[in-house]
XYZ file of N, CA and C in Angstrom:
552
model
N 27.081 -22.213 1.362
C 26.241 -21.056 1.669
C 25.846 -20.362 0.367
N 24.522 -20.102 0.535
C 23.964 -19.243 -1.339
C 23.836 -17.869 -0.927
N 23.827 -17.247 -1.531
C 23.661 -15.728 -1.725
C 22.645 -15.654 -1.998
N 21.849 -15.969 -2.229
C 20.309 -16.110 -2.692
C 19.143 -17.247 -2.352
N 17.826 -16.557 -2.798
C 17.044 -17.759 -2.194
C 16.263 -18.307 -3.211
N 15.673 -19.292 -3.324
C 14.952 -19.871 -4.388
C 13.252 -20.317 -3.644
N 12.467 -19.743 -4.682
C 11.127 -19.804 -3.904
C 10.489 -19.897 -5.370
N 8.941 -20.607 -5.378
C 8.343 -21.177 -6.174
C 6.816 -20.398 -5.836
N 5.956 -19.317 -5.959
C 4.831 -19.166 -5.469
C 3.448 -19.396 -6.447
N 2.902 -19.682 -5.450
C 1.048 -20.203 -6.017
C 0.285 -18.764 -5.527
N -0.536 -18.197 -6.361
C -1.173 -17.287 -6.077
C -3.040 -17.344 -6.246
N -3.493 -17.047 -5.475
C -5.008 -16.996 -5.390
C -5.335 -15.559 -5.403
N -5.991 -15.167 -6.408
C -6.782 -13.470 -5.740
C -8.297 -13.963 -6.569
N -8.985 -13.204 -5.748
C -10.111 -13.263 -5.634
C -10.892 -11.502 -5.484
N -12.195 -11.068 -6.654
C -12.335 -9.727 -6.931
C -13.454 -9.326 -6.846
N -14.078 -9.007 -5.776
C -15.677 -8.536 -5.741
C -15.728 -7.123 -6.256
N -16.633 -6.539 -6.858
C -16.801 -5.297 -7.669
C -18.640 -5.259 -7.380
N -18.831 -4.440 -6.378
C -20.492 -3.978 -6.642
C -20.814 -2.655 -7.153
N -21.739 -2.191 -6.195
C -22.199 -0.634 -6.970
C -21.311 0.023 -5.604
N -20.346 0.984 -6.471
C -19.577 1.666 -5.740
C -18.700 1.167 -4.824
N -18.468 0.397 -4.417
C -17.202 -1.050 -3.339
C -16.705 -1.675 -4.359
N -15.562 -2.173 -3.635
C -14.738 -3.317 -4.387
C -13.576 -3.786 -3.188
N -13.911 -5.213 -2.982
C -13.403 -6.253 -2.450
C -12.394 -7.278 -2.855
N -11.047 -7.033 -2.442
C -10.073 -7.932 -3.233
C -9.159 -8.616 -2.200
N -8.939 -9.747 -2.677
C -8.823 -10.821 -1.622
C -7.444 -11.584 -2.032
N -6.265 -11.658 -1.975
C -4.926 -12.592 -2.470
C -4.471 -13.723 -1.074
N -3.876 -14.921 -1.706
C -3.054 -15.323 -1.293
C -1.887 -15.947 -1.488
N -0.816 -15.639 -1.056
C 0.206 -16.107 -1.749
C 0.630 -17.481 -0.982
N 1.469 -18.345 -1.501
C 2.159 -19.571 -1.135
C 3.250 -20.113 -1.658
N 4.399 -19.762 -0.687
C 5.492 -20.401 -1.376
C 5.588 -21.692 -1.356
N 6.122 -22.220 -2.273
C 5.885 -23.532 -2.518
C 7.272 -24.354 -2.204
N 7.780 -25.008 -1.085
C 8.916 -25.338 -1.054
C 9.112 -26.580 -2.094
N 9.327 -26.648 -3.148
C 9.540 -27.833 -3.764
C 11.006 -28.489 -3.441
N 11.776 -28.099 -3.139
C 13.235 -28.576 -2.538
C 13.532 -28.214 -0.939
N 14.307 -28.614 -0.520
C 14.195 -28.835 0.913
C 14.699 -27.446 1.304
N 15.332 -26.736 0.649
C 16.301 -25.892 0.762
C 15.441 -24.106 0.502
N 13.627 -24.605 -0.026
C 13.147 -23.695 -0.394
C 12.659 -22.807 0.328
N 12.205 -21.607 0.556
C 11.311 -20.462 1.644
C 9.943 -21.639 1.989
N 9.014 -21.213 2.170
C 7.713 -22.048 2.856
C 7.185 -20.819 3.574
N 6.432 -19.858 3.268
C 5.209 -19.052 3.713
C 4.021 -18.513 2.547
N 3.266 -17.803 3.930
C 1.835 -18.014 2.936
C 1.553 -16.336 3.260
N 1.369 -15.174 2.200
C 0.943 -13.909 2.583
C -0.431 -13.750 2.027
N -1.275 -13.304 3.091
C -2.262 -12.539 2.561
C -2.840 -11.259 2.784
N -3.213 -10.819 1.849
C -3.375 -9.143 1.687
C -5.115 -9.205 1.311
N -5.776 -7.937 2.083
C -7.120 -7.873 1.866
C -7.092 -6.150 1.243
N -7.729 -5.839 0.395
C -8.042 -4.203 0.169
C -9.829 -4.367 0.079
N -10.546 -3.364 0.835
C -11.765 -2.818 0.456
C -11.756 -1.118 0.363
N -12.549 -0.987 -0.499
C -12.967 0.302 -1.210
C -14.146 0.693 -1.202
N -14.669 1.879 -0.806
C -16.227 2.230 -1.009
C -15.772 3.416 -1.492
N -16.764 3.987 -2.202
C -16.503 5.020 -3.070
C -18.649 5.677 -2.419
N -18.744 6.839 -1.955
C -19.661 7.614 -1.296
C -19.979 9.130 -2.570
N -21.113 9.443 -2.867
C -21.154 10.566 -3.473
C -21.220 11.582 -2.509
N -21.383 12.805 -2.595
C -21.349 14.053 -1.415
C -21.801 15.166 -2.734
N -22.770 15.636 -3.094
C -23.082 15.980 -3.804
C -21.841 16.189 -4.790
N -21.389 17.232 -5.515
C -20.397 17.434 -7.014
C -19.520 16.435 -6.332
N -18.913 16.825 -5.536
C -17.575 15.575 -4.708
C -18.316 14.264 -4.565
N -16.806 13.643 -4.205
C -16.937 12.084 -4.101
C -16.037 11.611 -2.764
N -16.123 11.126 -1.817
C -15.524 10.485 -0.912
C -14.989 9.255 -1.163
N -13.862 8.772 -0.812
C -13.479 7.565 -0.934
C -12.569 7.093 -0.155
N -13.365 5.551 0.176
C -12.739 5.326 2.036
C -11.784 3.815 1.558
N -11.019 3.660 1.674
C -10.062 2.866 1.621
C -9.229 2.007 2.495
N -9.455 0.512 2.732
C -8.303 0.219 3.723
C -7.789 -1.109 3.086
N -6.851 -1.565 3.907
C -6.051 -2.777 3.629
C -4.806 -3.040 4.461
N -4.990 -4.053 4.430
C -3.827 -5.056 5.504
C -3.770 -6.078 4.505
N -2.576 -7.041 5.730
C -1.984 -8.404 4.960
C -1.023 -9.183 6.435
N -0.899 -10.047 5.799
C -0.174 -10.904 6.699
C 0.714 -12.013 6.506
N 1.832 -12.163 7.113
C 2.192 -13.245 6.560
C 3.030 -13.872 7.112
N 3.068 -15.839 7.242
C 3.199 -16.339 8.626
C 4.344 -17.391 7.625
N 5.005 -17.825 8.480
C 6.255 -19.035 7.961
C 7.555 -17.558 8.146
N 8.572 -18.713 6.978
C 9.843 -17.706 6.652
C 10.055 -17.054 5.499
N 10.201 -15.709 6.734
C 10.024 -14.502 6.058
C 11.435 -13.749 5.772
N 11.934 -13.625 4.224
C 13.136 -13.275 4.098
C 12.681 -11.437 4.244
N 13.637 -10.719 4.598
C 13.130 -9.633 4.852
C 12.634 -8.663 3.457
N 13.255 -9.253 2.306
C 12.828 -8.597 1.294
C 11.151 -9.047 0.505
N 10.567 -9.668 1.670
C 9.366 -10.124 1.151
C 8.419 -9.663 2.127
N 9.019 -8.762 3.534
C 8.175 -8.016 4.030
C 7.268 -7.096 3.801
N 6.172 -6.435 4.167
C 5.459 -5.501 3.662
C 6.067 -4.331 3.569
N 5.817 -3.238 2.992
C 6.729 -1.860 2.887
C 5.923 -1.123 3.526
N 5.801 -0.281 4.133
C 4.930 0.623 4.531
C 5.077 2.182 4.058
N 4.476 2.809 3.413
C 4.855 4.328 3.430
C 5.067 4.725 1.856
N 4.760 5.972 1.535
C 4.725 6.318 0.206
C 3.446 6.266 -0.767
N 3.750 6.523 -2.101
C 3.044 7.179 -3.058
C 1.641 6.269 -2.927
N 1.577 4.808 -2.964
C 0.627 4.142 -2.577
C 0.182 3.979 -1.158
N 1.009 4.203 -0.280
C 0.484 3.884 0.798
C 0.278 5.104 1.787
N 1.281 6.081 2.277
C 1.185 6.367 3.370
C 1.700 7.975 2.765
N 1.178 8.608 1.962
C 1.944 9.961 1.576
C 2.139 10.783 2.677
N 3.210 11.751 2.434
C 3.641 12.661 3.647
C 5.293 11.794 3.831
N 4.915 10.696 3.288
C 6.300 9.849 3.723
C 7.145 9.195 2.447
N 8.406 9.092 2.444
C 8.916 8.495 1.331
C 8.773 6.868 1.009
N 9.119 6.301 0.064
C 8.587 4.849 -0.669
C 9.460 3.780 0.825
N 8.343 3.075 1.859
C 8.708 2.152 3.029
C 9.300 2.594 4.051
N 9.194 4.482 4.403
C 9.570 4.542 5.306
C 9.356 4.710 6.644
N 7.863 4.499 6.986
C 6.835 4.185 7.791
C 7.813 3.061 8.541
N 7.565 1.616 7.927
C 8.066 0.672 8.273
C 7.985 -0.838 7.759
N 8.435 -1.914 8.239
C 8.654 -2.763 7.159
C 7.933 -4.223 8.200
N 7.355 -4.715 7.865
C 7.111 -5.802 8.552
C 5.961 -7.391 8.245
N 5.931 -8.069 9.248
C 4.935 -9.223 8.683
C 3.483 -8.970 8.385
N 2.858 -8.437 9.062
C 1.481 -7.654 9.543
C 1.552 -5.835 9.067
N 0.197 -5.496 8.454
C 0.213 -4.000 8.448
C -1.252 -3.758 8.075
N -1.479 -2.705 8.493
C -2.529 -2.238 7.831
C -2.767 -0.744 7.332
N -3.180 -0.226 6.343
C -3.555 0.745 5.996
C -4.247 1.554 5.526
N -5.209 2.798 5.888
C -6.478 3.392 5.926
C -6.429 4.644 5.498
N -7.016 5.200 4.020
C -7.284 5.658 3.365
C -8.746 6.780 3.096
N -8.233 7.963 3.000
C -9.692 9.235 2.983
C -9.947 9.994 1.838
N -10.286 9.997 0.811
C -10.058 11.220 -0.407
C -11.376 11.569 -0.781
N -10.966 12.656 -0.688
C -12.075 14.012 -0.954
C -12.142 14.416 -2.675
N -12.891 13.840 -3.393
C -12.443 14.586 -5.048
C -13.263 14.917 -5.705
N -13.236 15.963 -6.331
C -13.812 17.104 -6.737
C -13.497 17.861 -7.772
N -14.028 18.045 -8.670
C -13.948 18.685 -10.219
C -13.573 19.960 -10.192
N -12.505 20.100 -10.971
C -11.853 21.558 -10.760
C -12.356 21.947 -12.603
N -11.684 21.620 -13.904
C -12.365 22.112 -15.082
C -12.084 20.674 -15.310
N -12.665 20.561 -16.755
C -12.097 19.070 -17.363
C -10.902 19.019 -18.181
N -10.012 18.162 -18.198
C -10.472 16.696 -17.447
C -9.553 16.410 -15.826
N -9.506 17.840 -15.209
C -8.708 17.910 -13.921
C -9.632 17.498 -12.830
N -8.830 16.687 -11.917
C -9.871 16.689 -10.585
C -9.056 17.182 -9.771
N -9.688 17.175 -8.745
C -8.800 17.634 -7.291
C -8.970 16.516 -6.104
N -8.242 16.940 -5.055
C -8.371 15.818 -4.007
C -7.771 16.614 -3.189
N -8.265 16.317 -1.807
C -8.124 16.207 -0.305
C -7.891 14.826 0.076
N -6.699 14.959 1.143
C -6.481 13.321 1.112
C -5.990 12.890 2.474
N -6.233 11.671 3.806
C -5.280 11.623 4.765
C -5.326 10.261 4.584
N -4.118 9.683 5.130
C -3.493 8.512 5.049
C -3.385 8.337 6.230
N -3.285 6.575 6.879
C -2.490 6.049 8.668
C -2.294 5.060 7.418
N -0.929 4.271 8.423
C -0.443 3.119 8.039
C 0.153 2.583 9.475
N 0.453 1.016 9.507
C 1.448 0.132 10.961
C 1.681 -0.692 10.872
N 2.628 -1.038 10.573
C 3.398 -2.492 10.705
C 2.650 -3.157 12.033
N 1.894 -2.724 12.670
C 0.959 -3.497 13.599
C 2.745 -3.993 14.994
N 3.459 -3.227 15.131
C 4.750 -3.579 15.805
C 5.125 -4.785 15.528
N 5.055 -5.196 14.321
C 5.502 -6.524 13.682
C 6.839 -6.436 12.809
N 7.564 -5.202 12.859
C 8.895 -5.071 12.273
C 9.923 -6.073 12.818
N 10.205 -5.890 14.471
C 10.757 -6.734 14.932
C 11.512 -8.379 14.681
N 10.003 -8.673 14.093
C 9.486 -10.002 13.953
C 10.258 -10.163 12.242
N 10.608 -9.091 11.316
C 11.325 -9.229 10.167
C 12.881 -9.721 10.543
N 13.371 -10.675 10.063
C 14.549 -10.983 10.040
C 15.566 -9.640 9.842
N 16.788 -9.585 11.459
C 17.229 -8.458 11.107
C 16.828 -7.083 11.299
N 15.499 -7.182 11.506
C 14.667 -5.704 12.378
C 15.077 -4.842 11.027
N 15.216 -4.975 9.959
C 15.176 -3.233 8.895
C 14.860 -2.718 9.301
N 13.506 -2.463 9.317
C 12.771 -1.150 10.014
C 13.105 -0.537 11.457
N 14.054 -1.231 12.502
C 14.640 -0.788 13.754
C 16.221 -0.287 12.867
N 16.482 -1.141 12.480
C 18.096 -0.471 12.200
C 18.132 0.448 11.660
N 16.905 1.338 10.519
C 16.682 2.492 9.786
C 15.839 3.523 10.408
N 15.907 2.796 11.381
C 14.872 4.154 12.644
C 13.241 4.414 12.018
N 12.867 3.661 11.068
C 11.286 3.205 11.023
C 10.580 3.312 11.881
N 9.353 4.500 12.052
C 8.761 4.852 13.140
C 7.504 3.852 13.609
N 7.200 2.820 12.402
C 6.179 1.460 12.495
C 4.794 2.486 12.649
N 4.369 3.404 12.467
C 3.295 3.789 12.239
C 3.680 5.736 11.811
N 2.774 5.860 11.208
C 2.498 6.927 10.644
C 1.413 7.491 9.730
N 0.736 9.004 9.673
C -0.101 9.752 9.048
C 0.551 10.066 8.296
N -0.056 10.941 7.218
C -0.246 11.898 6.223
C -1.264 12.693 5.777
N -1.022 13.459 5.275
C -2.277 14.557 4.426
C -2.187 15.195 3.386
N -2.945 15.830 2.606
C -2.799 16.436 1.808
C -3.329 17.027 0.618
N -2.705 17.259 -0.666
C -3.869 17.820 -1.520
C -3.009 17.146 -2.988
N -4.286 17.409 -3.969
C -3.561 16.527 -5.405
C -4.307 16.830 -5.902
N -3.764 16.957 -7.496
C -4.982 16.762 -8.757
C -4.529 15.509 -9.657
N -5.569 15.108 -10.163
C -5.748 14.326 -10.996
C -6.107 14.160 -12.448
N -5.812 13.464 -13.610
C -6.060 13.808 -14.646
C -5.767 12.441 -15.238
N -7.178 12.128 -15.954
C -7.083 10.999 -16.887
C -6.663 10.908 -18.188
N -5.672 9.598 -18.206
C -4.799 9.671 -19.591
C -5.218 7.844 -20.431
N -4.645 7.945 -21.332
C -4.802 6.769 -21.550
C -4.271 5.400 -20.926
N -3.385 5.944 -20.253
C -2.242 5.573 -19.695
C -2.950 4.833 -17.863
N -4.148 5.777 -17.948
C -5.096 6.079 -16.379
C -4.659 7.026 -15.632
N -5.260 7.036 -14.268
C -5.320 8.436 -13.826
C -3.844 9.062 -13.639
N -3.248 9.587 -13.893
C -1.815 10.587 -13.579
C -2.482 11.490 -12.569
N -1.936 11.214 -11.373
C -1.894 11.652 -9.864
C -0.722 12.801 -9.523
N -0.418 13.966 -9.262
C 0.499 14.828 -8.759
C -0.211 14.785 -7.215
N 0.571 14.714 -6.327
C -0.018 15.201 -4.846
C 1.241 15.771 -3.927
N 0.856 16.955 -3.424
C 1.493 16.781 -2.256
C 0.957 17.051 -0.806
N 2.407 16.240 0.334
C 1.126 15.549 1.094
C 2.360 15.932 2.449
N 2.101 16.218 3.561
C 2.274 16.408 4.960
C 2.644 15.239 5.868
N 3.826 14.646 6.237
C 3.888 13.621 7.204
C 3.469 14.389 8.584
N 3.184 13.528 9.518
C 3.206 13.707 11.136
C 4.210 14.261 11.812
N 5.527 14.573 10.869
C 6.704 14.818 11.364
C 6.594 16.342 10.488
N 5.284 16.863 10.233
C 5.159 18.673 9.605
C 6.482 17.916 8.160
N 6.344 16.999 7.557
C 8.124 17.416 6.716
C 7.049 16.774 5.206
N 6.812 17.728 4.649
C 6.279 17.836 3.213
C 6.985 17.301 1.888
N 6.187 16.429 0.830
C 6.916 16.079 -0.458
C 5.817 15.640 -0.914
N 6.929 15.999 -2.590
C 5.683 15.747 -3.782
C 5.602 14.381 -4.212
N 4.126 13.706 -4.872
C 4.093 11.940 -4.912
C 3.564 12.656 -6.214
N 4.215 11.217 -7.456
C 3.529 11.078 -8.477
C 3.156 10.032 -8.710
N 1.954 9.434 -8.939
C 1.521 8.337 -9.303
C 0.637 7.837 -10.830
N 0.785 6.579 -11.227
C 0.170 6.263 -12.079
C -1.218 5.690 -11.513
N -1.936 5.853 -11.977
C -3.931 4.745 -11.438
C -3.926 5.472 -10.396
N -4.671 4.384 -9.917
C -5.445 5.022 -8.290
C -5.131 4.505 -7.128
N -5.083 5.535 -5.767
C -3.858 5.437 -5.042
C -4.733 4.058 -4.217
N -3.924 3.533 -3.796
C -4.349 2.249 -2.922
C -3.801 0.962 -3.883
């Protein structure tokens, strides 16, 4: 019996960039080269449109993924947190094969080089936690879907955007997210 698993992956991403959208496309593949190896294939889609509104900017965001064979549970999707689902702490939405998540920000020039933002988040394991080896997300009481909201400023570094936000779960229970780049 191993304590561990041994997996080999092939990766495909693929990057559309037009005027204002951007389309990004991965797939992963584990590669069983020994008999003894994992064998699944995940794929994750993100699109982005970015809308002007006169001084403000809208920006609509979503993404899912999927992923079929064997699935060790630490290769499940995470759901929840600074990238995904604010209002909530880092996967605690929920954890699973399938998810998707949908994205709103409102941003708007406060002086330079500060922005601001209005922001709501959904995320769902699509009730595909189950389906994770072991149920994590049932044994940690993972609600498999959840909102957020909230407000943030922003400020570009060399580093890219440095994000402060704080943001409102569905459960009224508030916390602060810091992020590096841009959320999604």
């Amino acid at each position: 019996h191993k304590d561990y698993d041994e997996l080999l992956i092939g990766v495909l991403r693929t990057v559309y960039s037009g005027n204002q959208s951007q389309l990004v496309m991965s797939m992963e593949q584990a590669i069983p080269v020994k008999q003894d190896f994992l064998n699944f294939n995940r794929l994750r889609v993100r699109a982005e449109r970015t809308i002007k509104a006169g001084f403000a900017r809208l920006v609509v965001t979503t993404k899912g993924g999927m992923i079929i064979g064997d699935l060790p549970p630490y290769e499940a999707f995470s759901i929840g947190g600074t990238n995904s689902v604010r209002g909530y702490g880092e996967g605690a939405v929920g954890t699973g094969r399938h998810y998707v998540v949908g994205s709103g920000e409102l941003h708007f020039p406060l002086f330079s080089p500060l922005e601001g933002a209005l922001f709501a988040d959904y995320g769902s394991d699509i009730d595909s936690g189950p389906t994770v080896m072991g149920d994590p997300a049932g044994c940690r009481g993972k609600p498999g879907s959840g909102y957020g909201y909230g407000v943030g400023v922003r400020v570009d570094s060399p580093v890219g955007p440095l994000r402060l936000e704080y943001a409102w779960n569905d459960k009224k229970v508030g916390r602060f997210h810091f992020g590096i780049g841009y959320h999604g």
